[in-house]
Short mmCIF file of C-alpha atoms and ligand atoms in Angstrom, two decimals:
data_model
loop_
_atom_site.label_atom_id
_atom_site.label_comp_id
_atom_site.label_asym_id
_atom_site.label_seq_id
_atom_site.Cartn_x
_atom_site.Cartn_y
_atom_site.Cartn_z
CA UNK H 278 -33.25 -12.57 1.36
CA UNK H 279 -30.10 -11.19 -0.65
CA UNK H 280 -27.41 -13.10 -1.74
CA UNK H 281 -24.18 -12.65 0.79
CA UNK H 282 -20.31 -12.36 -0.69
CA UNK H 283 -17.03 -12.54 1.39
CA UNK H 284 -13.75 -10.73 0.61
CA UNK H 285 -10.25 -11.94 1.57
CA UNK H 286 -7.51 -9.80 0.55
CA UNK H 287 -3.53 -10.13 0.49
CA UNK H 288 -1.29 -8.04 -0.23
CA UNK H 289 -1.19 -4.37 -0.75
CA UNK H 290 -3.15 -0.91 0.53
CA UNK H 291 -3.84 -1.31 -3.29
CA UNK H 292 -5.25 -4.57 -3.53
CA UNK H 293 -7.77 -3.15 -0.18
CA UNK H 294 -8.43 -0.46 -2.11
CA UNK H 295 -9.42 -2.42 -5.24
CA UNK H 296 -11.23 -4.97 -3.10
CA UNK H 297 -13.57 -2.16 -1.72
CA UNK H 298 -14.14 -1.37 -5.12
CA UNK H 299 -14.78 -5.13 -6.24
CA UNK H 300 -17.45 -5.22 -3.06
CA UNK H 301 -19.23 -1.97 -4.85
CA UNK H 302 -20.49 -3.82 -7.67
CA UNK H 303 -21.33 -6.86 -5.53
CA UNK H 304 -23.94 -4.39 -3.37
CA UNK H 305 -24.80 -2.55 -6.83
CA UNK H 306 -25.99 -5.74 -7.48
CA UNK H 307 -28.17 -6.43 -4.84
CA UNK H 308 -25.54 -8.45 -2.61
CA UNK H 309 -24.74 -8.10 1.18
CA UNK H 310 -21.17 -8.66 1.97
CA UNK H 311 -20.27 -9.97 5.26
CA UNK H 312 -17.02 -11.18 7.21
CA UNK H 313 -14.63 -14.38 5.54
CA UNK H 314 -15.69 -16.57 8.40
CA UNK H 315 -19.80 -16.51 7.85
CA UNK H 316 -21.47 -18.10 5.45
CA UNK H 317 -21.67 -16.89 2.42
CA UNK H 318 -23.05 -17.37 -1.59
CA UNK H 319 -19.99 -16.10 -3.28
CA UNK H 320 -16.12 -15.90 -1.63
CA UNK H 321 -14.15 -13.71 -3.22
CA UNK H 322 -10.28 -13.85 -2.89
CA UNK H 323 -8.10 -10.90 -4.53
CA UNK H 324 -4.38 -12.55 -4.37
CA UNK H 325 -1.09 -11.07 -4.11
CA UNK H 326 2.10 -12.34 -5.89
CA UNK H 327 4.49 -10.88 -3.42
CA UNK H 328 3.22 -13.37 -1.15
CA UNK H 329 5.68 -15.98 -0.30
CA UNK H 330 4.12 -19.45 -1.15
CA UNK H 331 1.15 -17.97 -2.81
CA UNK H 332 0.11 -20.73 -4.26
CA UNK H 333 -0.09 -22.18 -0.79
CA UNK H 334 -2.15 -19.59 0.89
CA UNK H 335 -4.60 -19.51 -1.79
CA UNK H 336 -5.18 -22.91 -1.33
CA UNK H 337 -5.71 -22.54 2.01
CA UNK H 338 -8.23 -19.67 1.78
CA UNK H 339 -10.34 -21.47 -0.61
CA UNK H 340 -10.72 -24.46 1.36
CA UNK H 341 -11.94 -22.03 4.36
CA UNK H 342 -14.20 -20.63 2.45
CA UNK H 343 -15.96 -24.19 1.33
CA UNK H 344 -15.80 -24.94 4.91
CA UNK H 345 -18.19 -22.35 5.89
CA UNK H 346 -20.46 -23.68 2.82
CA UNK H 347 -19.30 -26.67 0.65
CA UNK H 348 -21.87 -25.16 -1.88
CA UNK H 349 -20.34 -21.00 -2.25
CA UNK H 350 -19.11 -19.62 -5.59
CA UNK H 351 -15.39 -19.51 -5.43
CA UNK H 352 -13.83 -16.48 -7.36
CA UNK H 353 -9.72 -15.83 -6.96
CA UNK H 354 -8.51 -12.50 -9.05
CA UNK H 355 -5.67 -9.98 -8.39
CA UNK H 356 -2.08 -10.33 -9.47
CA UNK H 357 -1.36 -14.30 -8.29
CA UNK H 358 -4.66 -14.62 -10.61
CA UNK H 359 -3.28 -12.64 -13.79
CA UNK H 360 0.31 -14.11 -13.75
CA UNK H 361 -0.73 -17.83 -12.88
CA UNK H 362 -4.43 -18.50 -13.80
CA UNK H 363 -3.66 -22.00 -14.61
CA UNK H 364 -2.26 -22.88 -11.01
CA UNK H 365 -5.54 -21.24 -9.41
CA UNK H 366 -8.00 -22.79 -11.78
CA UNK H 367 -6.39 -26.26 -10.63
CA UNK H 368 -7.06 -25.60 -7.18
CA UNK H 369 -10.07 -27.72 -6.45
CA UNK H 370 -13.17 -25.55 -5.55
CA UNK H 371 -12.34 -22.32 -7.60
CA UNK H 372 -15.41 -21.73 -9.81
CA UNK H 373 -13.68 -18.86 -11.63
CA UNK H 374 -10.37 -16.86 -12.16
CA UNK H 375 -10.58 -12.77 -13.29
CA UNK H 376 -7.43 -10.86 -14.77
CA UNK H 377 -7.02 -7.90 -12.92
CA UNK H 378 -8.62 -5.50 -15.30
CA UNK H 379 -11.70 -7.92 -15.51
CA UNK H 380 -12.15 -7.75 -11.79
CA UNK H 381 -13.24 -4.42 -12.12
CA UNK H 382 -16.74 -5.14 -14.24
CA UNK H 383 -16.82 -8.70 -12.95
CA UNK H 384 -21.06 -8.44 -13.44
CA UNK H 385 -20.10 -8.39 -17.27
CA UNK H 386 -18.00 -11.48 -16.88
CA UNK H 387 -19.81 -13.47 -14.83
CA UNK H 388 -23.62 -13.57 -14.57
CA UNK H 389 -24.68 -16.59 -12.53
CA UNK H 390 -22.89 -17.65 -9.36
CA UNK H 391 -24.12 -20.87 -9.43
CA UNK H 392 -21.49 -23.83 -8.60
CA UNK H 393 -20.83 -25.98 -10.81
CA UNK H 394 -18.01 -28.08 -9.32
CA UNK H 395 -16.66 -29.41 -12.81
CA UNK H 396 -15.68 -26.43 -14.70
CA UNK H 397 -13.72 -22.88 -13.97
CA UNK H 398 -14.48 -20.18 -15.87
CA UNK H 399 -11.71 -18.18 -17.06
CA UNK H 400 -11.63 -14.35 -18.12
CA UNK H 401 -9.02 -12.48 -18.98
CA UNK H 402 -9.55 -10.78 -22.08
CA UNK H 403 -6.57 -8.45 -21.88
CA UNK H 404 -2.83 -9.01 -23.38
CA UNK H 405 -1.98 -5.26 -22.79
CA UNK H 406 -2.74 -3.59 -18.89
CA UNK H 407 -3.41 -0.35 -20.09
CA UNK H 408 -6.59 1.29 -18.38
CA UNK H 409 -7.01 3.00 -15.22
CA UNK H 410 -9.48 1.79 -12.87
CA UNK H 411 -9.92 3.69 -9.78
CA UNK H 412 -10.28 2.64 -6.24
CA UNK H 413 -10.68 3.58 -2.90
CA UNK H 414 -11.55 1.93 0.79
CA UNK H 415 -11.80 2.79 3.85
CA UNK H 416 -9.08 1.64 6.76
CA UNK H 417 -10.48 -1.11 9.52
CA UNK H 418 -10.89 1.49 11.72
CA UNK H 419 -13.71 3.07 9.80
CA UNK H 420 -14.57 6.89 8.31
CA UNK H 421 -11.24 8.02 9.55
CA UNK H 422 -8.64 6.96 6.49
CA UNK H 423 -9.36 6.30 3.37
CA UNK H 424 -6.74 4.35 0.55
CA UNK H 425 -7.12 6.02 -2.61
CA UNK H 426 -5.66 4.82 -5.84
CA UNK H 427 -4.43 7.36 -8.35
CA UNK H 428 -1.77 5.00 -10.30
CA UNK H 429 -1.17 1.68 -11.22
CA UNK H 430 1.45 -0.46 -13.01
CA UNK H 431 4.88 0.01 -12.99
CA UNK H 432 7.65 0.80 -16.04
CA UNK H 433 10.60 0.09 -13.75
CA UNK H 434 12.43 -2.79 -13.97
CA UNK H 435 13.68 -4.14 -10.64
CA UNK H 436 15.04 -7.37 -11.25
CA UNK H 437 13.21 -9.42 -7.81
CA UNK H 438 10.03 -7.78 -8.66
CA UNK H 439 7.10 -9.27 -10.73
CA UNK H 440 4.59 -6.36 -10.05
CA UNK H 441 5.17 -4.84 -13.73
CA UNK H 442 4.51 -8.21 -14.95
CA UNK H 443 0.86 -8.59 -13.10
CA UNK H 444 -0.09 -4.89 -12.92
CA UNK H 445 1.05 -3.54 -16.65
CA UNK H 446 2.87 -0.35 -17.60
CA UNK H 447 2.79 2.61 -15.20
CA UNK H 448 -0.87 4.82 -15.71
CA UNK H 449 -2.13 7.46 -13.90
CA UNK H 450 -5.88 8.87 -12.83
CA UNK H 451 -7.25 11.77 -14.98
CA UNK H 452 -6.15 14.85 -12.27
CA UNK H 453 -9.67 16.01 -12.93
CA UNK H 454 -10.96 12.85 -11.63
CA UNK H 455 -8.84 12.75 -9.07
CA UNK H 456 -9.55 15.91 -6.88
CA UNK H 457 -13.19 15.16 -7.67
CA UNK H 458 -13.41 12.12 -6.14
CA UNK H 459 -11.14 13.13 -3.38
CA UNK H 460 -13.26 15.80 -2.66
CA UNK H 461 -16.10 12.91 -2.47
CA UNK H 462 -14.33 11.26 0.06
CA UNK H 463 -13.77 14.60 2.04
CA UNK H 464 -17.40 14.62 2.09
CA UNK H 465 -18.08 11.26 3.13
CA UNK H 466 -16.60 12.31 6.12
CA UNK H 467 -12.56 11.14 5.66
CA UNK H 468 -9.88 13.16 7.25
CA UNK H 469 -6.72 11.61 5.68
CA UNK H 470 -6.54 10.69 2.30
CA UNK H 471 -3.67 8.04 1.53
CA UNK H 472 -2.73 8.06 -1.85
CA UNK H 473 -1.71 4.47 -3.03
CA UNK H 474 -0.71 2.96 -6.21
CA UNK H 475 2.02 0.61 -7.56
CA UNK H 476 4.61 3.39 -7.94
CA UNK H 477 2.54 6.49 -6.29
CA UNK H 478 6.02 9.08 -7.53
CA UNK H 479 5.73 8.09 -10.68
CA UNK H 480 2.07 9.46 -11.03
CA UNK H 481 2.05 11.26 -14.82
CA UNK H 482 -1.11 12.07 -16.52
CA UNK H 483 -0.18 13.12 -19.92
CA UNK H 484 -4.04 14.30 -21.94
CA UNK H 485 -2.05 12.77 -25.10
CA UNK H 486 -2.48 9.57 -23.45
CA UNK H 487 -4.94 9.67 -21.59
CA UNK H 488 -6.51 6.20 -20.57
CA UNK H 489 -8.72 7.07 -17.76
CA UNK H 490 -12.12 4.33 -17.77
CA UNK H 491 -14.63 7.51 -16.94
CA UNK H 492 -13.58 11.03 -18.81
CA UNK H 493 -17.22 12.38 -17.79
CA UNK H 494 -15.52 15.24 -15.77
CA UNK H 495 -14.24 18.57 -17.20
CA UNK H 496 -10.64 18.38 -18.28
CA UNK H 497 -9.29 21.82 -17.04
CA UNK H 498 -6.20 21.27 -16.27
CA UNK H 499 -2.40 21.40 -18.16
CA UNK H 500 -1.82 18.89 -20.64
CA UNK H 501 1.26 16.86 -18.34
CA UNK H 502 0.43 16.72 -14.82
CA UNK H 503 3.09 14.89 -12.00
CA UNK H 504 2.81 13.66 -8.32
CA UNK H 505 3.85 17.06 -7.40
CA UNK H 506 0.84 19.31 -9.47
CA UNK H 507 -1.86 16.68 -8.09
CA UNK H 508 -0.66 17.07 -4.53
CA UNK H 509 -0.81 21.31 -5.30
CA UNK H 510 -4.44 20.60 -6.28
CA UNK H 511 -5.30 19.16 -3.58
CA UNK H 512 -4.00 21.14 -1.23
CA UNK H 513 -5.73 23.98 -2.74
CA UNK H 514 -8.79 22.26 -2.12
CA UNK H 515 -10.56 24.17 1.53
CA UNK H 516 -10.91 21.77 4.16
CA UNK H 517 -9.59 20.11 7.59
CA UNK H 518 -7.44 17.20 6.24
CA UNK H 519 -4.70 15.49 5.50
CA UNK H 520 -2.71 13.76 2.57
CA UNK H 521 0.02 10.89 3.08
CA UNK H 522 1.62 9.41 -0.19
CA UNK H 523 1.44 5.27 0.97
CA UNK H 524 5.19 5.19 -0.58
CA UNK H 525 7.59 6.63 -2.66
CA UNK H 526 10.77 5.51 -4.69
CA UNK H 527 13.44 7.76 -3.89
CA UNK H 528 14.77 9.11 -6.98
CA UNK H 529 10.91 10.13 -7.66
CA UNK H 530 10.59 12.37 -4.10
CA UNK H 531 11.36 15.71 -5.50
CA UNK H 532 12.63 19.13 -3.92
CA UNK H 533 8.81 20.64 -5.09
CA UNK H 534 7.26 17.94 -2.80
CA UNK H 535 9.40 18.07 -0.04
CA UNK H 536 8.69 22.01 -0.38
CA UNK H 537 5.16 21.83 0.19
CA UNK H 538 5.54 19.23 2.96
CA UNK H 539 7.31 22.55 4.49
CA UNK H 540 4.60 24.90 3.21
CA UNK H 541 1.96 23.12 4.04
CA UNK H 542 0.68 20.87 6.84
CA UNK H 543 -1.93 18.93 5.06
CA UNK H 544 0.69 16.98 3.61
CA UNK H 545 2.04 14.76 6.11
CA UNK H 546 5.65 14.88 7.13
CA UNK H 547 6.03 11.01 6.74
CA UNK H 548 7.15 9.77 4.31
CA UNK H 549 7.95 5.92 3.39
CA UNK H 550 10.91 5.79 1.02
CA UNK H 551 12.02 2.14 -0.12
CA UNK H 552 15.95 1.40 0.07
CA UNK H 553 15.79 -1.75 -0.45
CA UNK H 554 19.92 -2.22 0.10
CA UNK H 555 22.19 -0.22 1.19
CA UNK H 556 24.91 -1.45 -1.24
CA UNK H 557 25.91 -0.30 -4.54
CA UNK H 558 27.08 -3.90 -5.77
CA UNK H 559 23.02 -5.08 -4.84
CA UNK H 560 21.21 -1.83 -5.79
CA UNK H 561 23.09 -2.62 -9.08
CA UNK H 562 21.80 -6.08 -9.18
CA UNK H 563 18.50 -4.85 -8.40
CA UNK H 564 18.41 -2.70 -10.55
CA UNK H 565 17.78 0.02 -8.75
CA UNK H 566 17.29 3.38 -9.92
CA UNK H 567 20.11 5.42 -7.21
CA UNK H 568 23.13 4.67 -5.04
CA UNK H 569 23.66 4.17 -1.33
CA UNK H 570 24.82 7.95 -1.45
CA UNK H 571 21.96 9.41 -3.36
CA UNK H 572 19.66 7.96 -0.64
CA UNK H 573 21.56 9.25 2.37
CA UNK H 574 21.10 12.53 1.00
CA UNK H 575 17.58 12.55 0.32
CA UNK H 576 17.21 11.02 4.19
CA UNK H 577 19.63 14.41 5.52
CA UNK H 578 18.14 16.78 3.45
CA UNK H 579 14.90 15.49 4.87
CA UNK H 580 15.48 15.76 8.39
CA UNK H 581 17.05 18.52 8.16
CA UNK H 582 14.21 20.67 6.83
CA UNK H 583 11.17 19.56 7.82
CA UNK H 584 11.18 19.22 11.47
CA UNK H 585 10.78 16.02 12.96
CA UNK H 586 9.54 14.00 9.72
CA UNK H 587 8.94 10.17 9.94
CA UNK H 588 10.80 8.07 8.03
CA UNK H 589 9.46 4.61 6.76
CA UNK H 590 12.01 2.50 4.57
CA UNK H 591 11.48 -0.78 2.54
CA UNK H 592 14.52 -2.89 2.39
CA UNK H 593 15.21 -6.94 1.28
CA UNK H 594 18.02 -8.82 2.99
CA UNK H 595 19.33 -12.41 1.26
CA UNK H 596 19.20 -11.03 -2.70
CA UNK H 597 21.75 -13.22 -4.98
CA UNK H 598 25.14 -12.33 -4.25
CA UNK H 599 24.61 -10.09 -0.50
CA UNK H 600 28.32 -10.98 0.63
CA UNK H 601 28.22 -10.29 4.46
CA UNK H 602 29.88 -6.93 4.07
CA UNK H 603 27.06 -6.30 1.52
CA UNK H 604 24.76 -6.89 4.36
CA UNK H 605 26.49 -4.96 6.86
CA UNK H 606 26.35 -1.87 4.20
CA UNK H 607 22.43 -1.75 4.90
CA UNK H 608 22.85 -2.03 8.15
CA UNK H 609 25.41 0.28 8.95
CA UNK H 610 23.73 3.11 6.49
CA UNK H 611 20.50 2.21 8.39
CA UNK H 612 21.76 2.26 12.07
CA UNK H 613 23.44 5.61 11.15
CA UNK H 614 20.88 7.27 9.28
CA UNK H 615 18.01 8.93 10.90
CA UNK H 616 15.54 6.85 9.77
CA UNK H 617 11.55 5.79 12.02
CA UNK H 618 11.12 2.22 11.37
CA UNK H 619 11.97 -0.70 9.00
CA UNK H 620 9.39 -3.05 7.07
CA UNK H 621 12.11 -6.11 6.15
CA UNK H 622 11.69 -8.20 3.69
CA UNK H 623 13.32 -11.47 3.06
CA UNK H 624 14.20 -12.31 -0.89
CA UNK H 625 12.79 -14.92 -2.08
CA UNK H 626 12.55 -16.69 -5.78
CA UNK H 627 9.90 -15.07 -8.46
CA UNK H 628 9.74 -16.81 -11.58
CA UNK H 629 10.26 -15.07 -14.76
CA UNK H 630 12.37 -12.12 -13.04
CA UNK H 631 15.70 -11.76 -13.90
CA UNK H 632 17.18 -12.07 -10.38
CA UNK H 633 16.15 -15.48 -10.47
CA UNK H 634 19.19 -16.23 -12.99
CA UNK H 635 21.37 -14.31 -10.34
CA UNK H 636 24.52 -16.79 -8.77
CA UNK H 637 25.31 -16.69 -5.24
CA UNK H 638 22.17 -17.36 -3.51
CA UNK H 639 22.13 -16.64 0.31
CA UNK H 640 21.69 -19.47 2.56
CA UNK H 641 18.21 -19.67 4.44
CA UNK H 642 19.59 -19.30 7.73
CA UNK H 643 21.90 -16.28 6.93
CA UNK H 644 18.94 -15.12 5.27
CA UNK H 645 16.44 -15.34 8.26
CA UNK H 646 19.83 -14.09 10.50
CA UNK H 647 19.93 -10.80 8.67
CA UNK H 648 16.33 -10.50 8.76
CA UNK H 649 16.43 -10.95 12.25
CA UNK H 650 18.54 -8.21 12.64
CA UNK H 651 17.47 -5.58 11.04
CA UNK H 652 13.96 -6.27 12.55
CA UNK H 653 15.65 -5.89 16.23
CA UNK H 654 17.07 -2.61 14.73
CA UNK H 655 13.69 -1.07 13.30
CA UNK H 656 12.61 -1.43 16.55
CA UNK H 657 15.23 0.30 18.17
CA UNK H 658 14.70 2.88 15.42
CA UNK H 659 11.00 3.26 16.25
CA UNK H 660 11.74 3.62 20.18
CA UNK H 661 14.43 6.52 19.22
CA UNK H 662 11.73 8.08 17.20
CA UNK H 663 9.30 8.03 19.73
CA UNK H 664 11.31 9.09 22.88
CA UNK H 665 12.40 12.20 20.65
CA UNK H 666 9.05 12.89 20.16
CA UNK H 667 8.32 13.04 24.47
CA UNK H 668 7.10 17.09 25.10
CA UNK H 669 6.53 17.67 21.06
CA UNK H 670 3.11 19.02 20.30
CA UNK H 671 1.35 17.25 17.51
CA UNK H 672 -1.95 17.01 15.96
CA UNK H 673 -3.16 13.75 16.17
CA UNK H 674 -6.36 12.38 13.93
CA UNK H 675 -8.00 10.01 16.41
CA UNK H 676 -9.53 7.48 14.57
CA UNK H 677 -13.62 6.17 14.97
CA UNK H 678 -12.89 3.00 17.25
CA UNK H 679 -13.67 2.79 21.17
CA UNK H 680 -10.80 -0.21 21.88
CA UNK H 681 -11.75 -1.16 25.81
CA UNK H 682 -12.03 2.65 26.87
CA UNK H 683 -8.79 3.77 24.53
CA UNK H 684 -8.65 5.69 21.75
CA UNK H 685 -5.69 5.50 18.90
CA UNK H 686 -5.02 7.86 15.98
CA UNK H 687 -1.46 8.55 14.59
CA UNK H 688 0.28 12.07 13.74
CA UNK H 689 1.19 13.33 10.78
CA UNK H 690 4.67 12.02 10.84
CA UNK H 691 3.52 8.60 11.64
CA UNK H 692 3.54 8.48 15.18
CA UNK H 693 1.06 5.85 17.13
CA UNK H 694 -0.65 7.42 19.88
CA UNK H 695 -3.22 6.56 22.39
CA UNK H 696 -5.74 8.42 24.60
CA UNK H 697 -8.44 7.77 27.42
CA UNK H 698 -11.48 7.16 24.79
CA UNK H 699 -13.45 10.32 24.81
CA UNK H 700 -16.77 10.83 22.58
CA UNK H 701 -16.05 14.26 20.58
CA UNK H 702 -12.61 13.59 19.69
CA UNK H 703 -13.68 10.38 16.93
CA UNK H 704 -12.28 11.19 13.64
CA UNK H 705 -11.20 14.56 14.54
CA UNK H 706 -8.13 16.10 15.03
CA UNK H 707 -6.64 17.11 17.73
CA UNK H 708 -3.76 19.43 19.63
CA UNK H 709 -1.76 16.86 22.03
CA UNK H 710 1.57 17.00 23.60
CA UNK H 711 3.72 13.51 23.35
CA UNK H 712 4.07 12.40 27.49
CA UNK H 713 5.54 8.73 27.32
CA UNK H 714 6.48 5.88 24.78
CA UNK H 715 4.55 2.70 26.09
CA UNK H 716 6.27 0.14 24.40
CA UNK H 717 5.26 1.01 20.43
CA UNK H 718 2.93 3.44 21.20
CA UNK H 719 2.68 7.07 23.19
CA UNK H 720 0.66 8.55 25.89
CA UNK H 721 -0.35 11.79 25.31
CA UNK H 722 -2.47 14.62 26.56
CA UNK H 723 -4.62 16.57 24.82
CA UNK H 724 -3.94 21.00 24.62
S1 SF4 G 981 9.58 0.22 -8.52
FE1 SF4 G 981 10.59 -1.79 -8.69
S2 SF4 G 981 9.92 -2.86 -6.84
FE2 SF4 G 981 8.49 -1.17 -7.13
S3 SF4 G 981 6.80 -2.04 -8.33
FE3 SF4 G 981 8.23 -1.13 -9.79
S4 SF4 G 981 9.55 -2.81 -10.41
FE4 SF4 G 981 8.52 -3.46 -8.53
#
């Protein structure tokens, strides 16, 4: 009987992504993964650090896991794992903690899962995150979307953010690797391609520097390639599908890309575009990389040329120093701007970032106040969206899931829809006109 491993993830697309990857080498290896709750040999845990109380939730996790067998391999990696192994490898039960390079030949590191209850094993062999290592999954909902990594690390310096610290300097995927193993996934049956890393805009393959883990592909193409020549190459690929960028800074989404969002339909006319605050005095703080003003007129020149386009934006409320009129900035530039939804975030404390050295901190309350509003206004935001979409026609990609007679899928510009479940439409597109918003999702019918 094989061996069986369980994944838990937190955090990012990216960190799914990577855990897909992770579970490769597990069934390479002879391995049959199965769900968190069952019982399994080995647990495997890929943290986040944006996680509030990490150290908490990890904790947490692991004890699950020796729950459903006091006798399973515990193994924690991801970024919680590379910036604080010594926390993890004090949490009792963890057998062994990976860097996040090391995660990615783990059978190297580690060659007998067997517990040993007195001693974690360590590995993280790298000072320097420099290589690429690529990754892709598929969504829950199965051979519909897939999460495909094509950069990671970050050279920005935002000053609540510890992602540079735990992921490295910003690296791209070969472009030669990347449309081949895109196509791959076209093949395996995926219909939209969501292209994920820690700062997707900032995708640069330079053949100077190139730092790419497998170079066993052809290198055809120009010696500097950005986000914009990748998505051109895959567009020129033949085939019924579609690309969505997972998120982009705003002072990377370029005139050239917003062009072939126009030109072409395979790349989706969503696009998720992190403010983060809508005051100067904060973005300065944050070290942000535009002003309140730059970022308005991205979001008009938007909407006003590609027709309909969904709008996603990342924002924090509570940073060190957000006066109340510095809160009200965000929201009024939010309420007025013609924006889909909100994902708020509420600051909180990261050691060794610079904003932790920052006076005024905001008062928990007012903090969870402000979140509380702008999470009653995304909604509001997402209901305008929808209602403007009622009598639009819109191709939907329905995705491989019968849920009790339903089917769901989303449009291109991020719009939830559902249908009466029929057979021939699973992972496929389809022509629909929007009916009715029910609650946060629409009835449609299909042209
Ligand atoms: S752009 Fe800023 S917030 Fe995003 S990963 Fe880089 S440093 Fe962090």
């Amino acid at each position: 009987m094989s061996s069986k491993v369980a994944f838990h993830t937190l955090g990012c697309k990216l960190n799914f992504s990577e855990t897909s990857t992770i579970g490769n080498q597990f069934i390479k290896n002879g391995f049959e993964i199965v769900d968190y709750n069952e019982i399994a040999d080995v647990y495997v845990i890929n943290t986040c650090t944006v996680t509030e109380n990490a150290d908490r939730e990890c904790r947490q996790i692991v004890r699950r896991a020796l729950r459903n067998n006091p006798n399973a391999y515990v193994l924690v990696t991801g970024c919680y794992a590379q910036l604080k192994p010594d926390e993890i490898a004090s949490i009792e039960g963890v057998d062994a903690v990976l860097g996040s390079n090391e995660k990615f030949s783990l059978f190297s590191y580690i060659n007998s899962f067997e517990k040993k209850n007195y001693s974690c094993v360590y590995v993280s062999e790298t000072e320097e995150l420099e290589s690429f290592y690529s990754a892709q999954s598929s969504d829950a909902d199965g051979r519909t979307r897939a999460f495909f990594k094509v950069q990671d690390g970050c050279d920005y310096k935002c000053s609540f953010c510890t992602i540079p610290l735990a992921r490295g300097k910003s690296r791209s995927m070969n472009p030669n690797e990347v449309v081949q193993q895109f196509t791959q996934l076209l093949k395996q049956g995926y219909k939209e391609i969501i292209l994920t890393g820690v700062n997707v805009g900032d995708y640069f393959y330079s053949k100077n520097t190139d730092n790419s883990t497998s170079l066993d592909v052809e290198n055809k193409f120009q010696p500097d390639y950005d986000l914009y020549q990748l998505l051109q190459s895959m567009v020129m690929i033949e085939g019924d599908f579609r690309i969505r960028i997972s998120s982009i800074e705003p002072n990377l989404l370029t005139d050239e890309i917003i062009d072939l969002a126009i030109s072409d339909e395979r790349l989706c006319n969503h696009f998720h575009i992190p403010l983060q605050s809508g005051s100067n005095n904060i973005l300065k703080l944050m070290q942000r990389r535009y002003k309140a003003e730059d970022y308005k007129e991205l979001i008009l020149k938007l909407t006003s040329s590609i027709k309909n386009v969904g709008i996603g934006v990342d924002v924090i409320v509570g940073f060190p120093g957000e006066t109340e009129d510095d809160f009200l900035e965000t929201y009024n530039l939010l309420r007025d701007l013609p924006i889909s939804y909100l994902h708020v975030f509420t600051y909180s404390k990261r050691p060794n970032t610079k904003a932790v050295d920052l006076s005024g901190e905001v008062n928990v309350n007012e903090r969870k106040k402000r979140n509380n509003m702008l999470r009653i206004l995304s909604e509001k935001k997402r209901q305008d969206f929808y209602r403007k979409m009622i009598g639009e026609k819109v191709k939907v990609l329905f995705e491989d899931e019968n849920l009790g007679g339903f089917m769901k899928g989303f449009s291109s510009n991020y719009v939830r829809v559902k249908y009466t479940f029929r057979e021939e439409l699973l992972n496929q597109f389809a022509s629909v006109i929007i009916k009715e918003v029910d609650e946060n999702i629409c009835t449609v019918e299909i042209l």
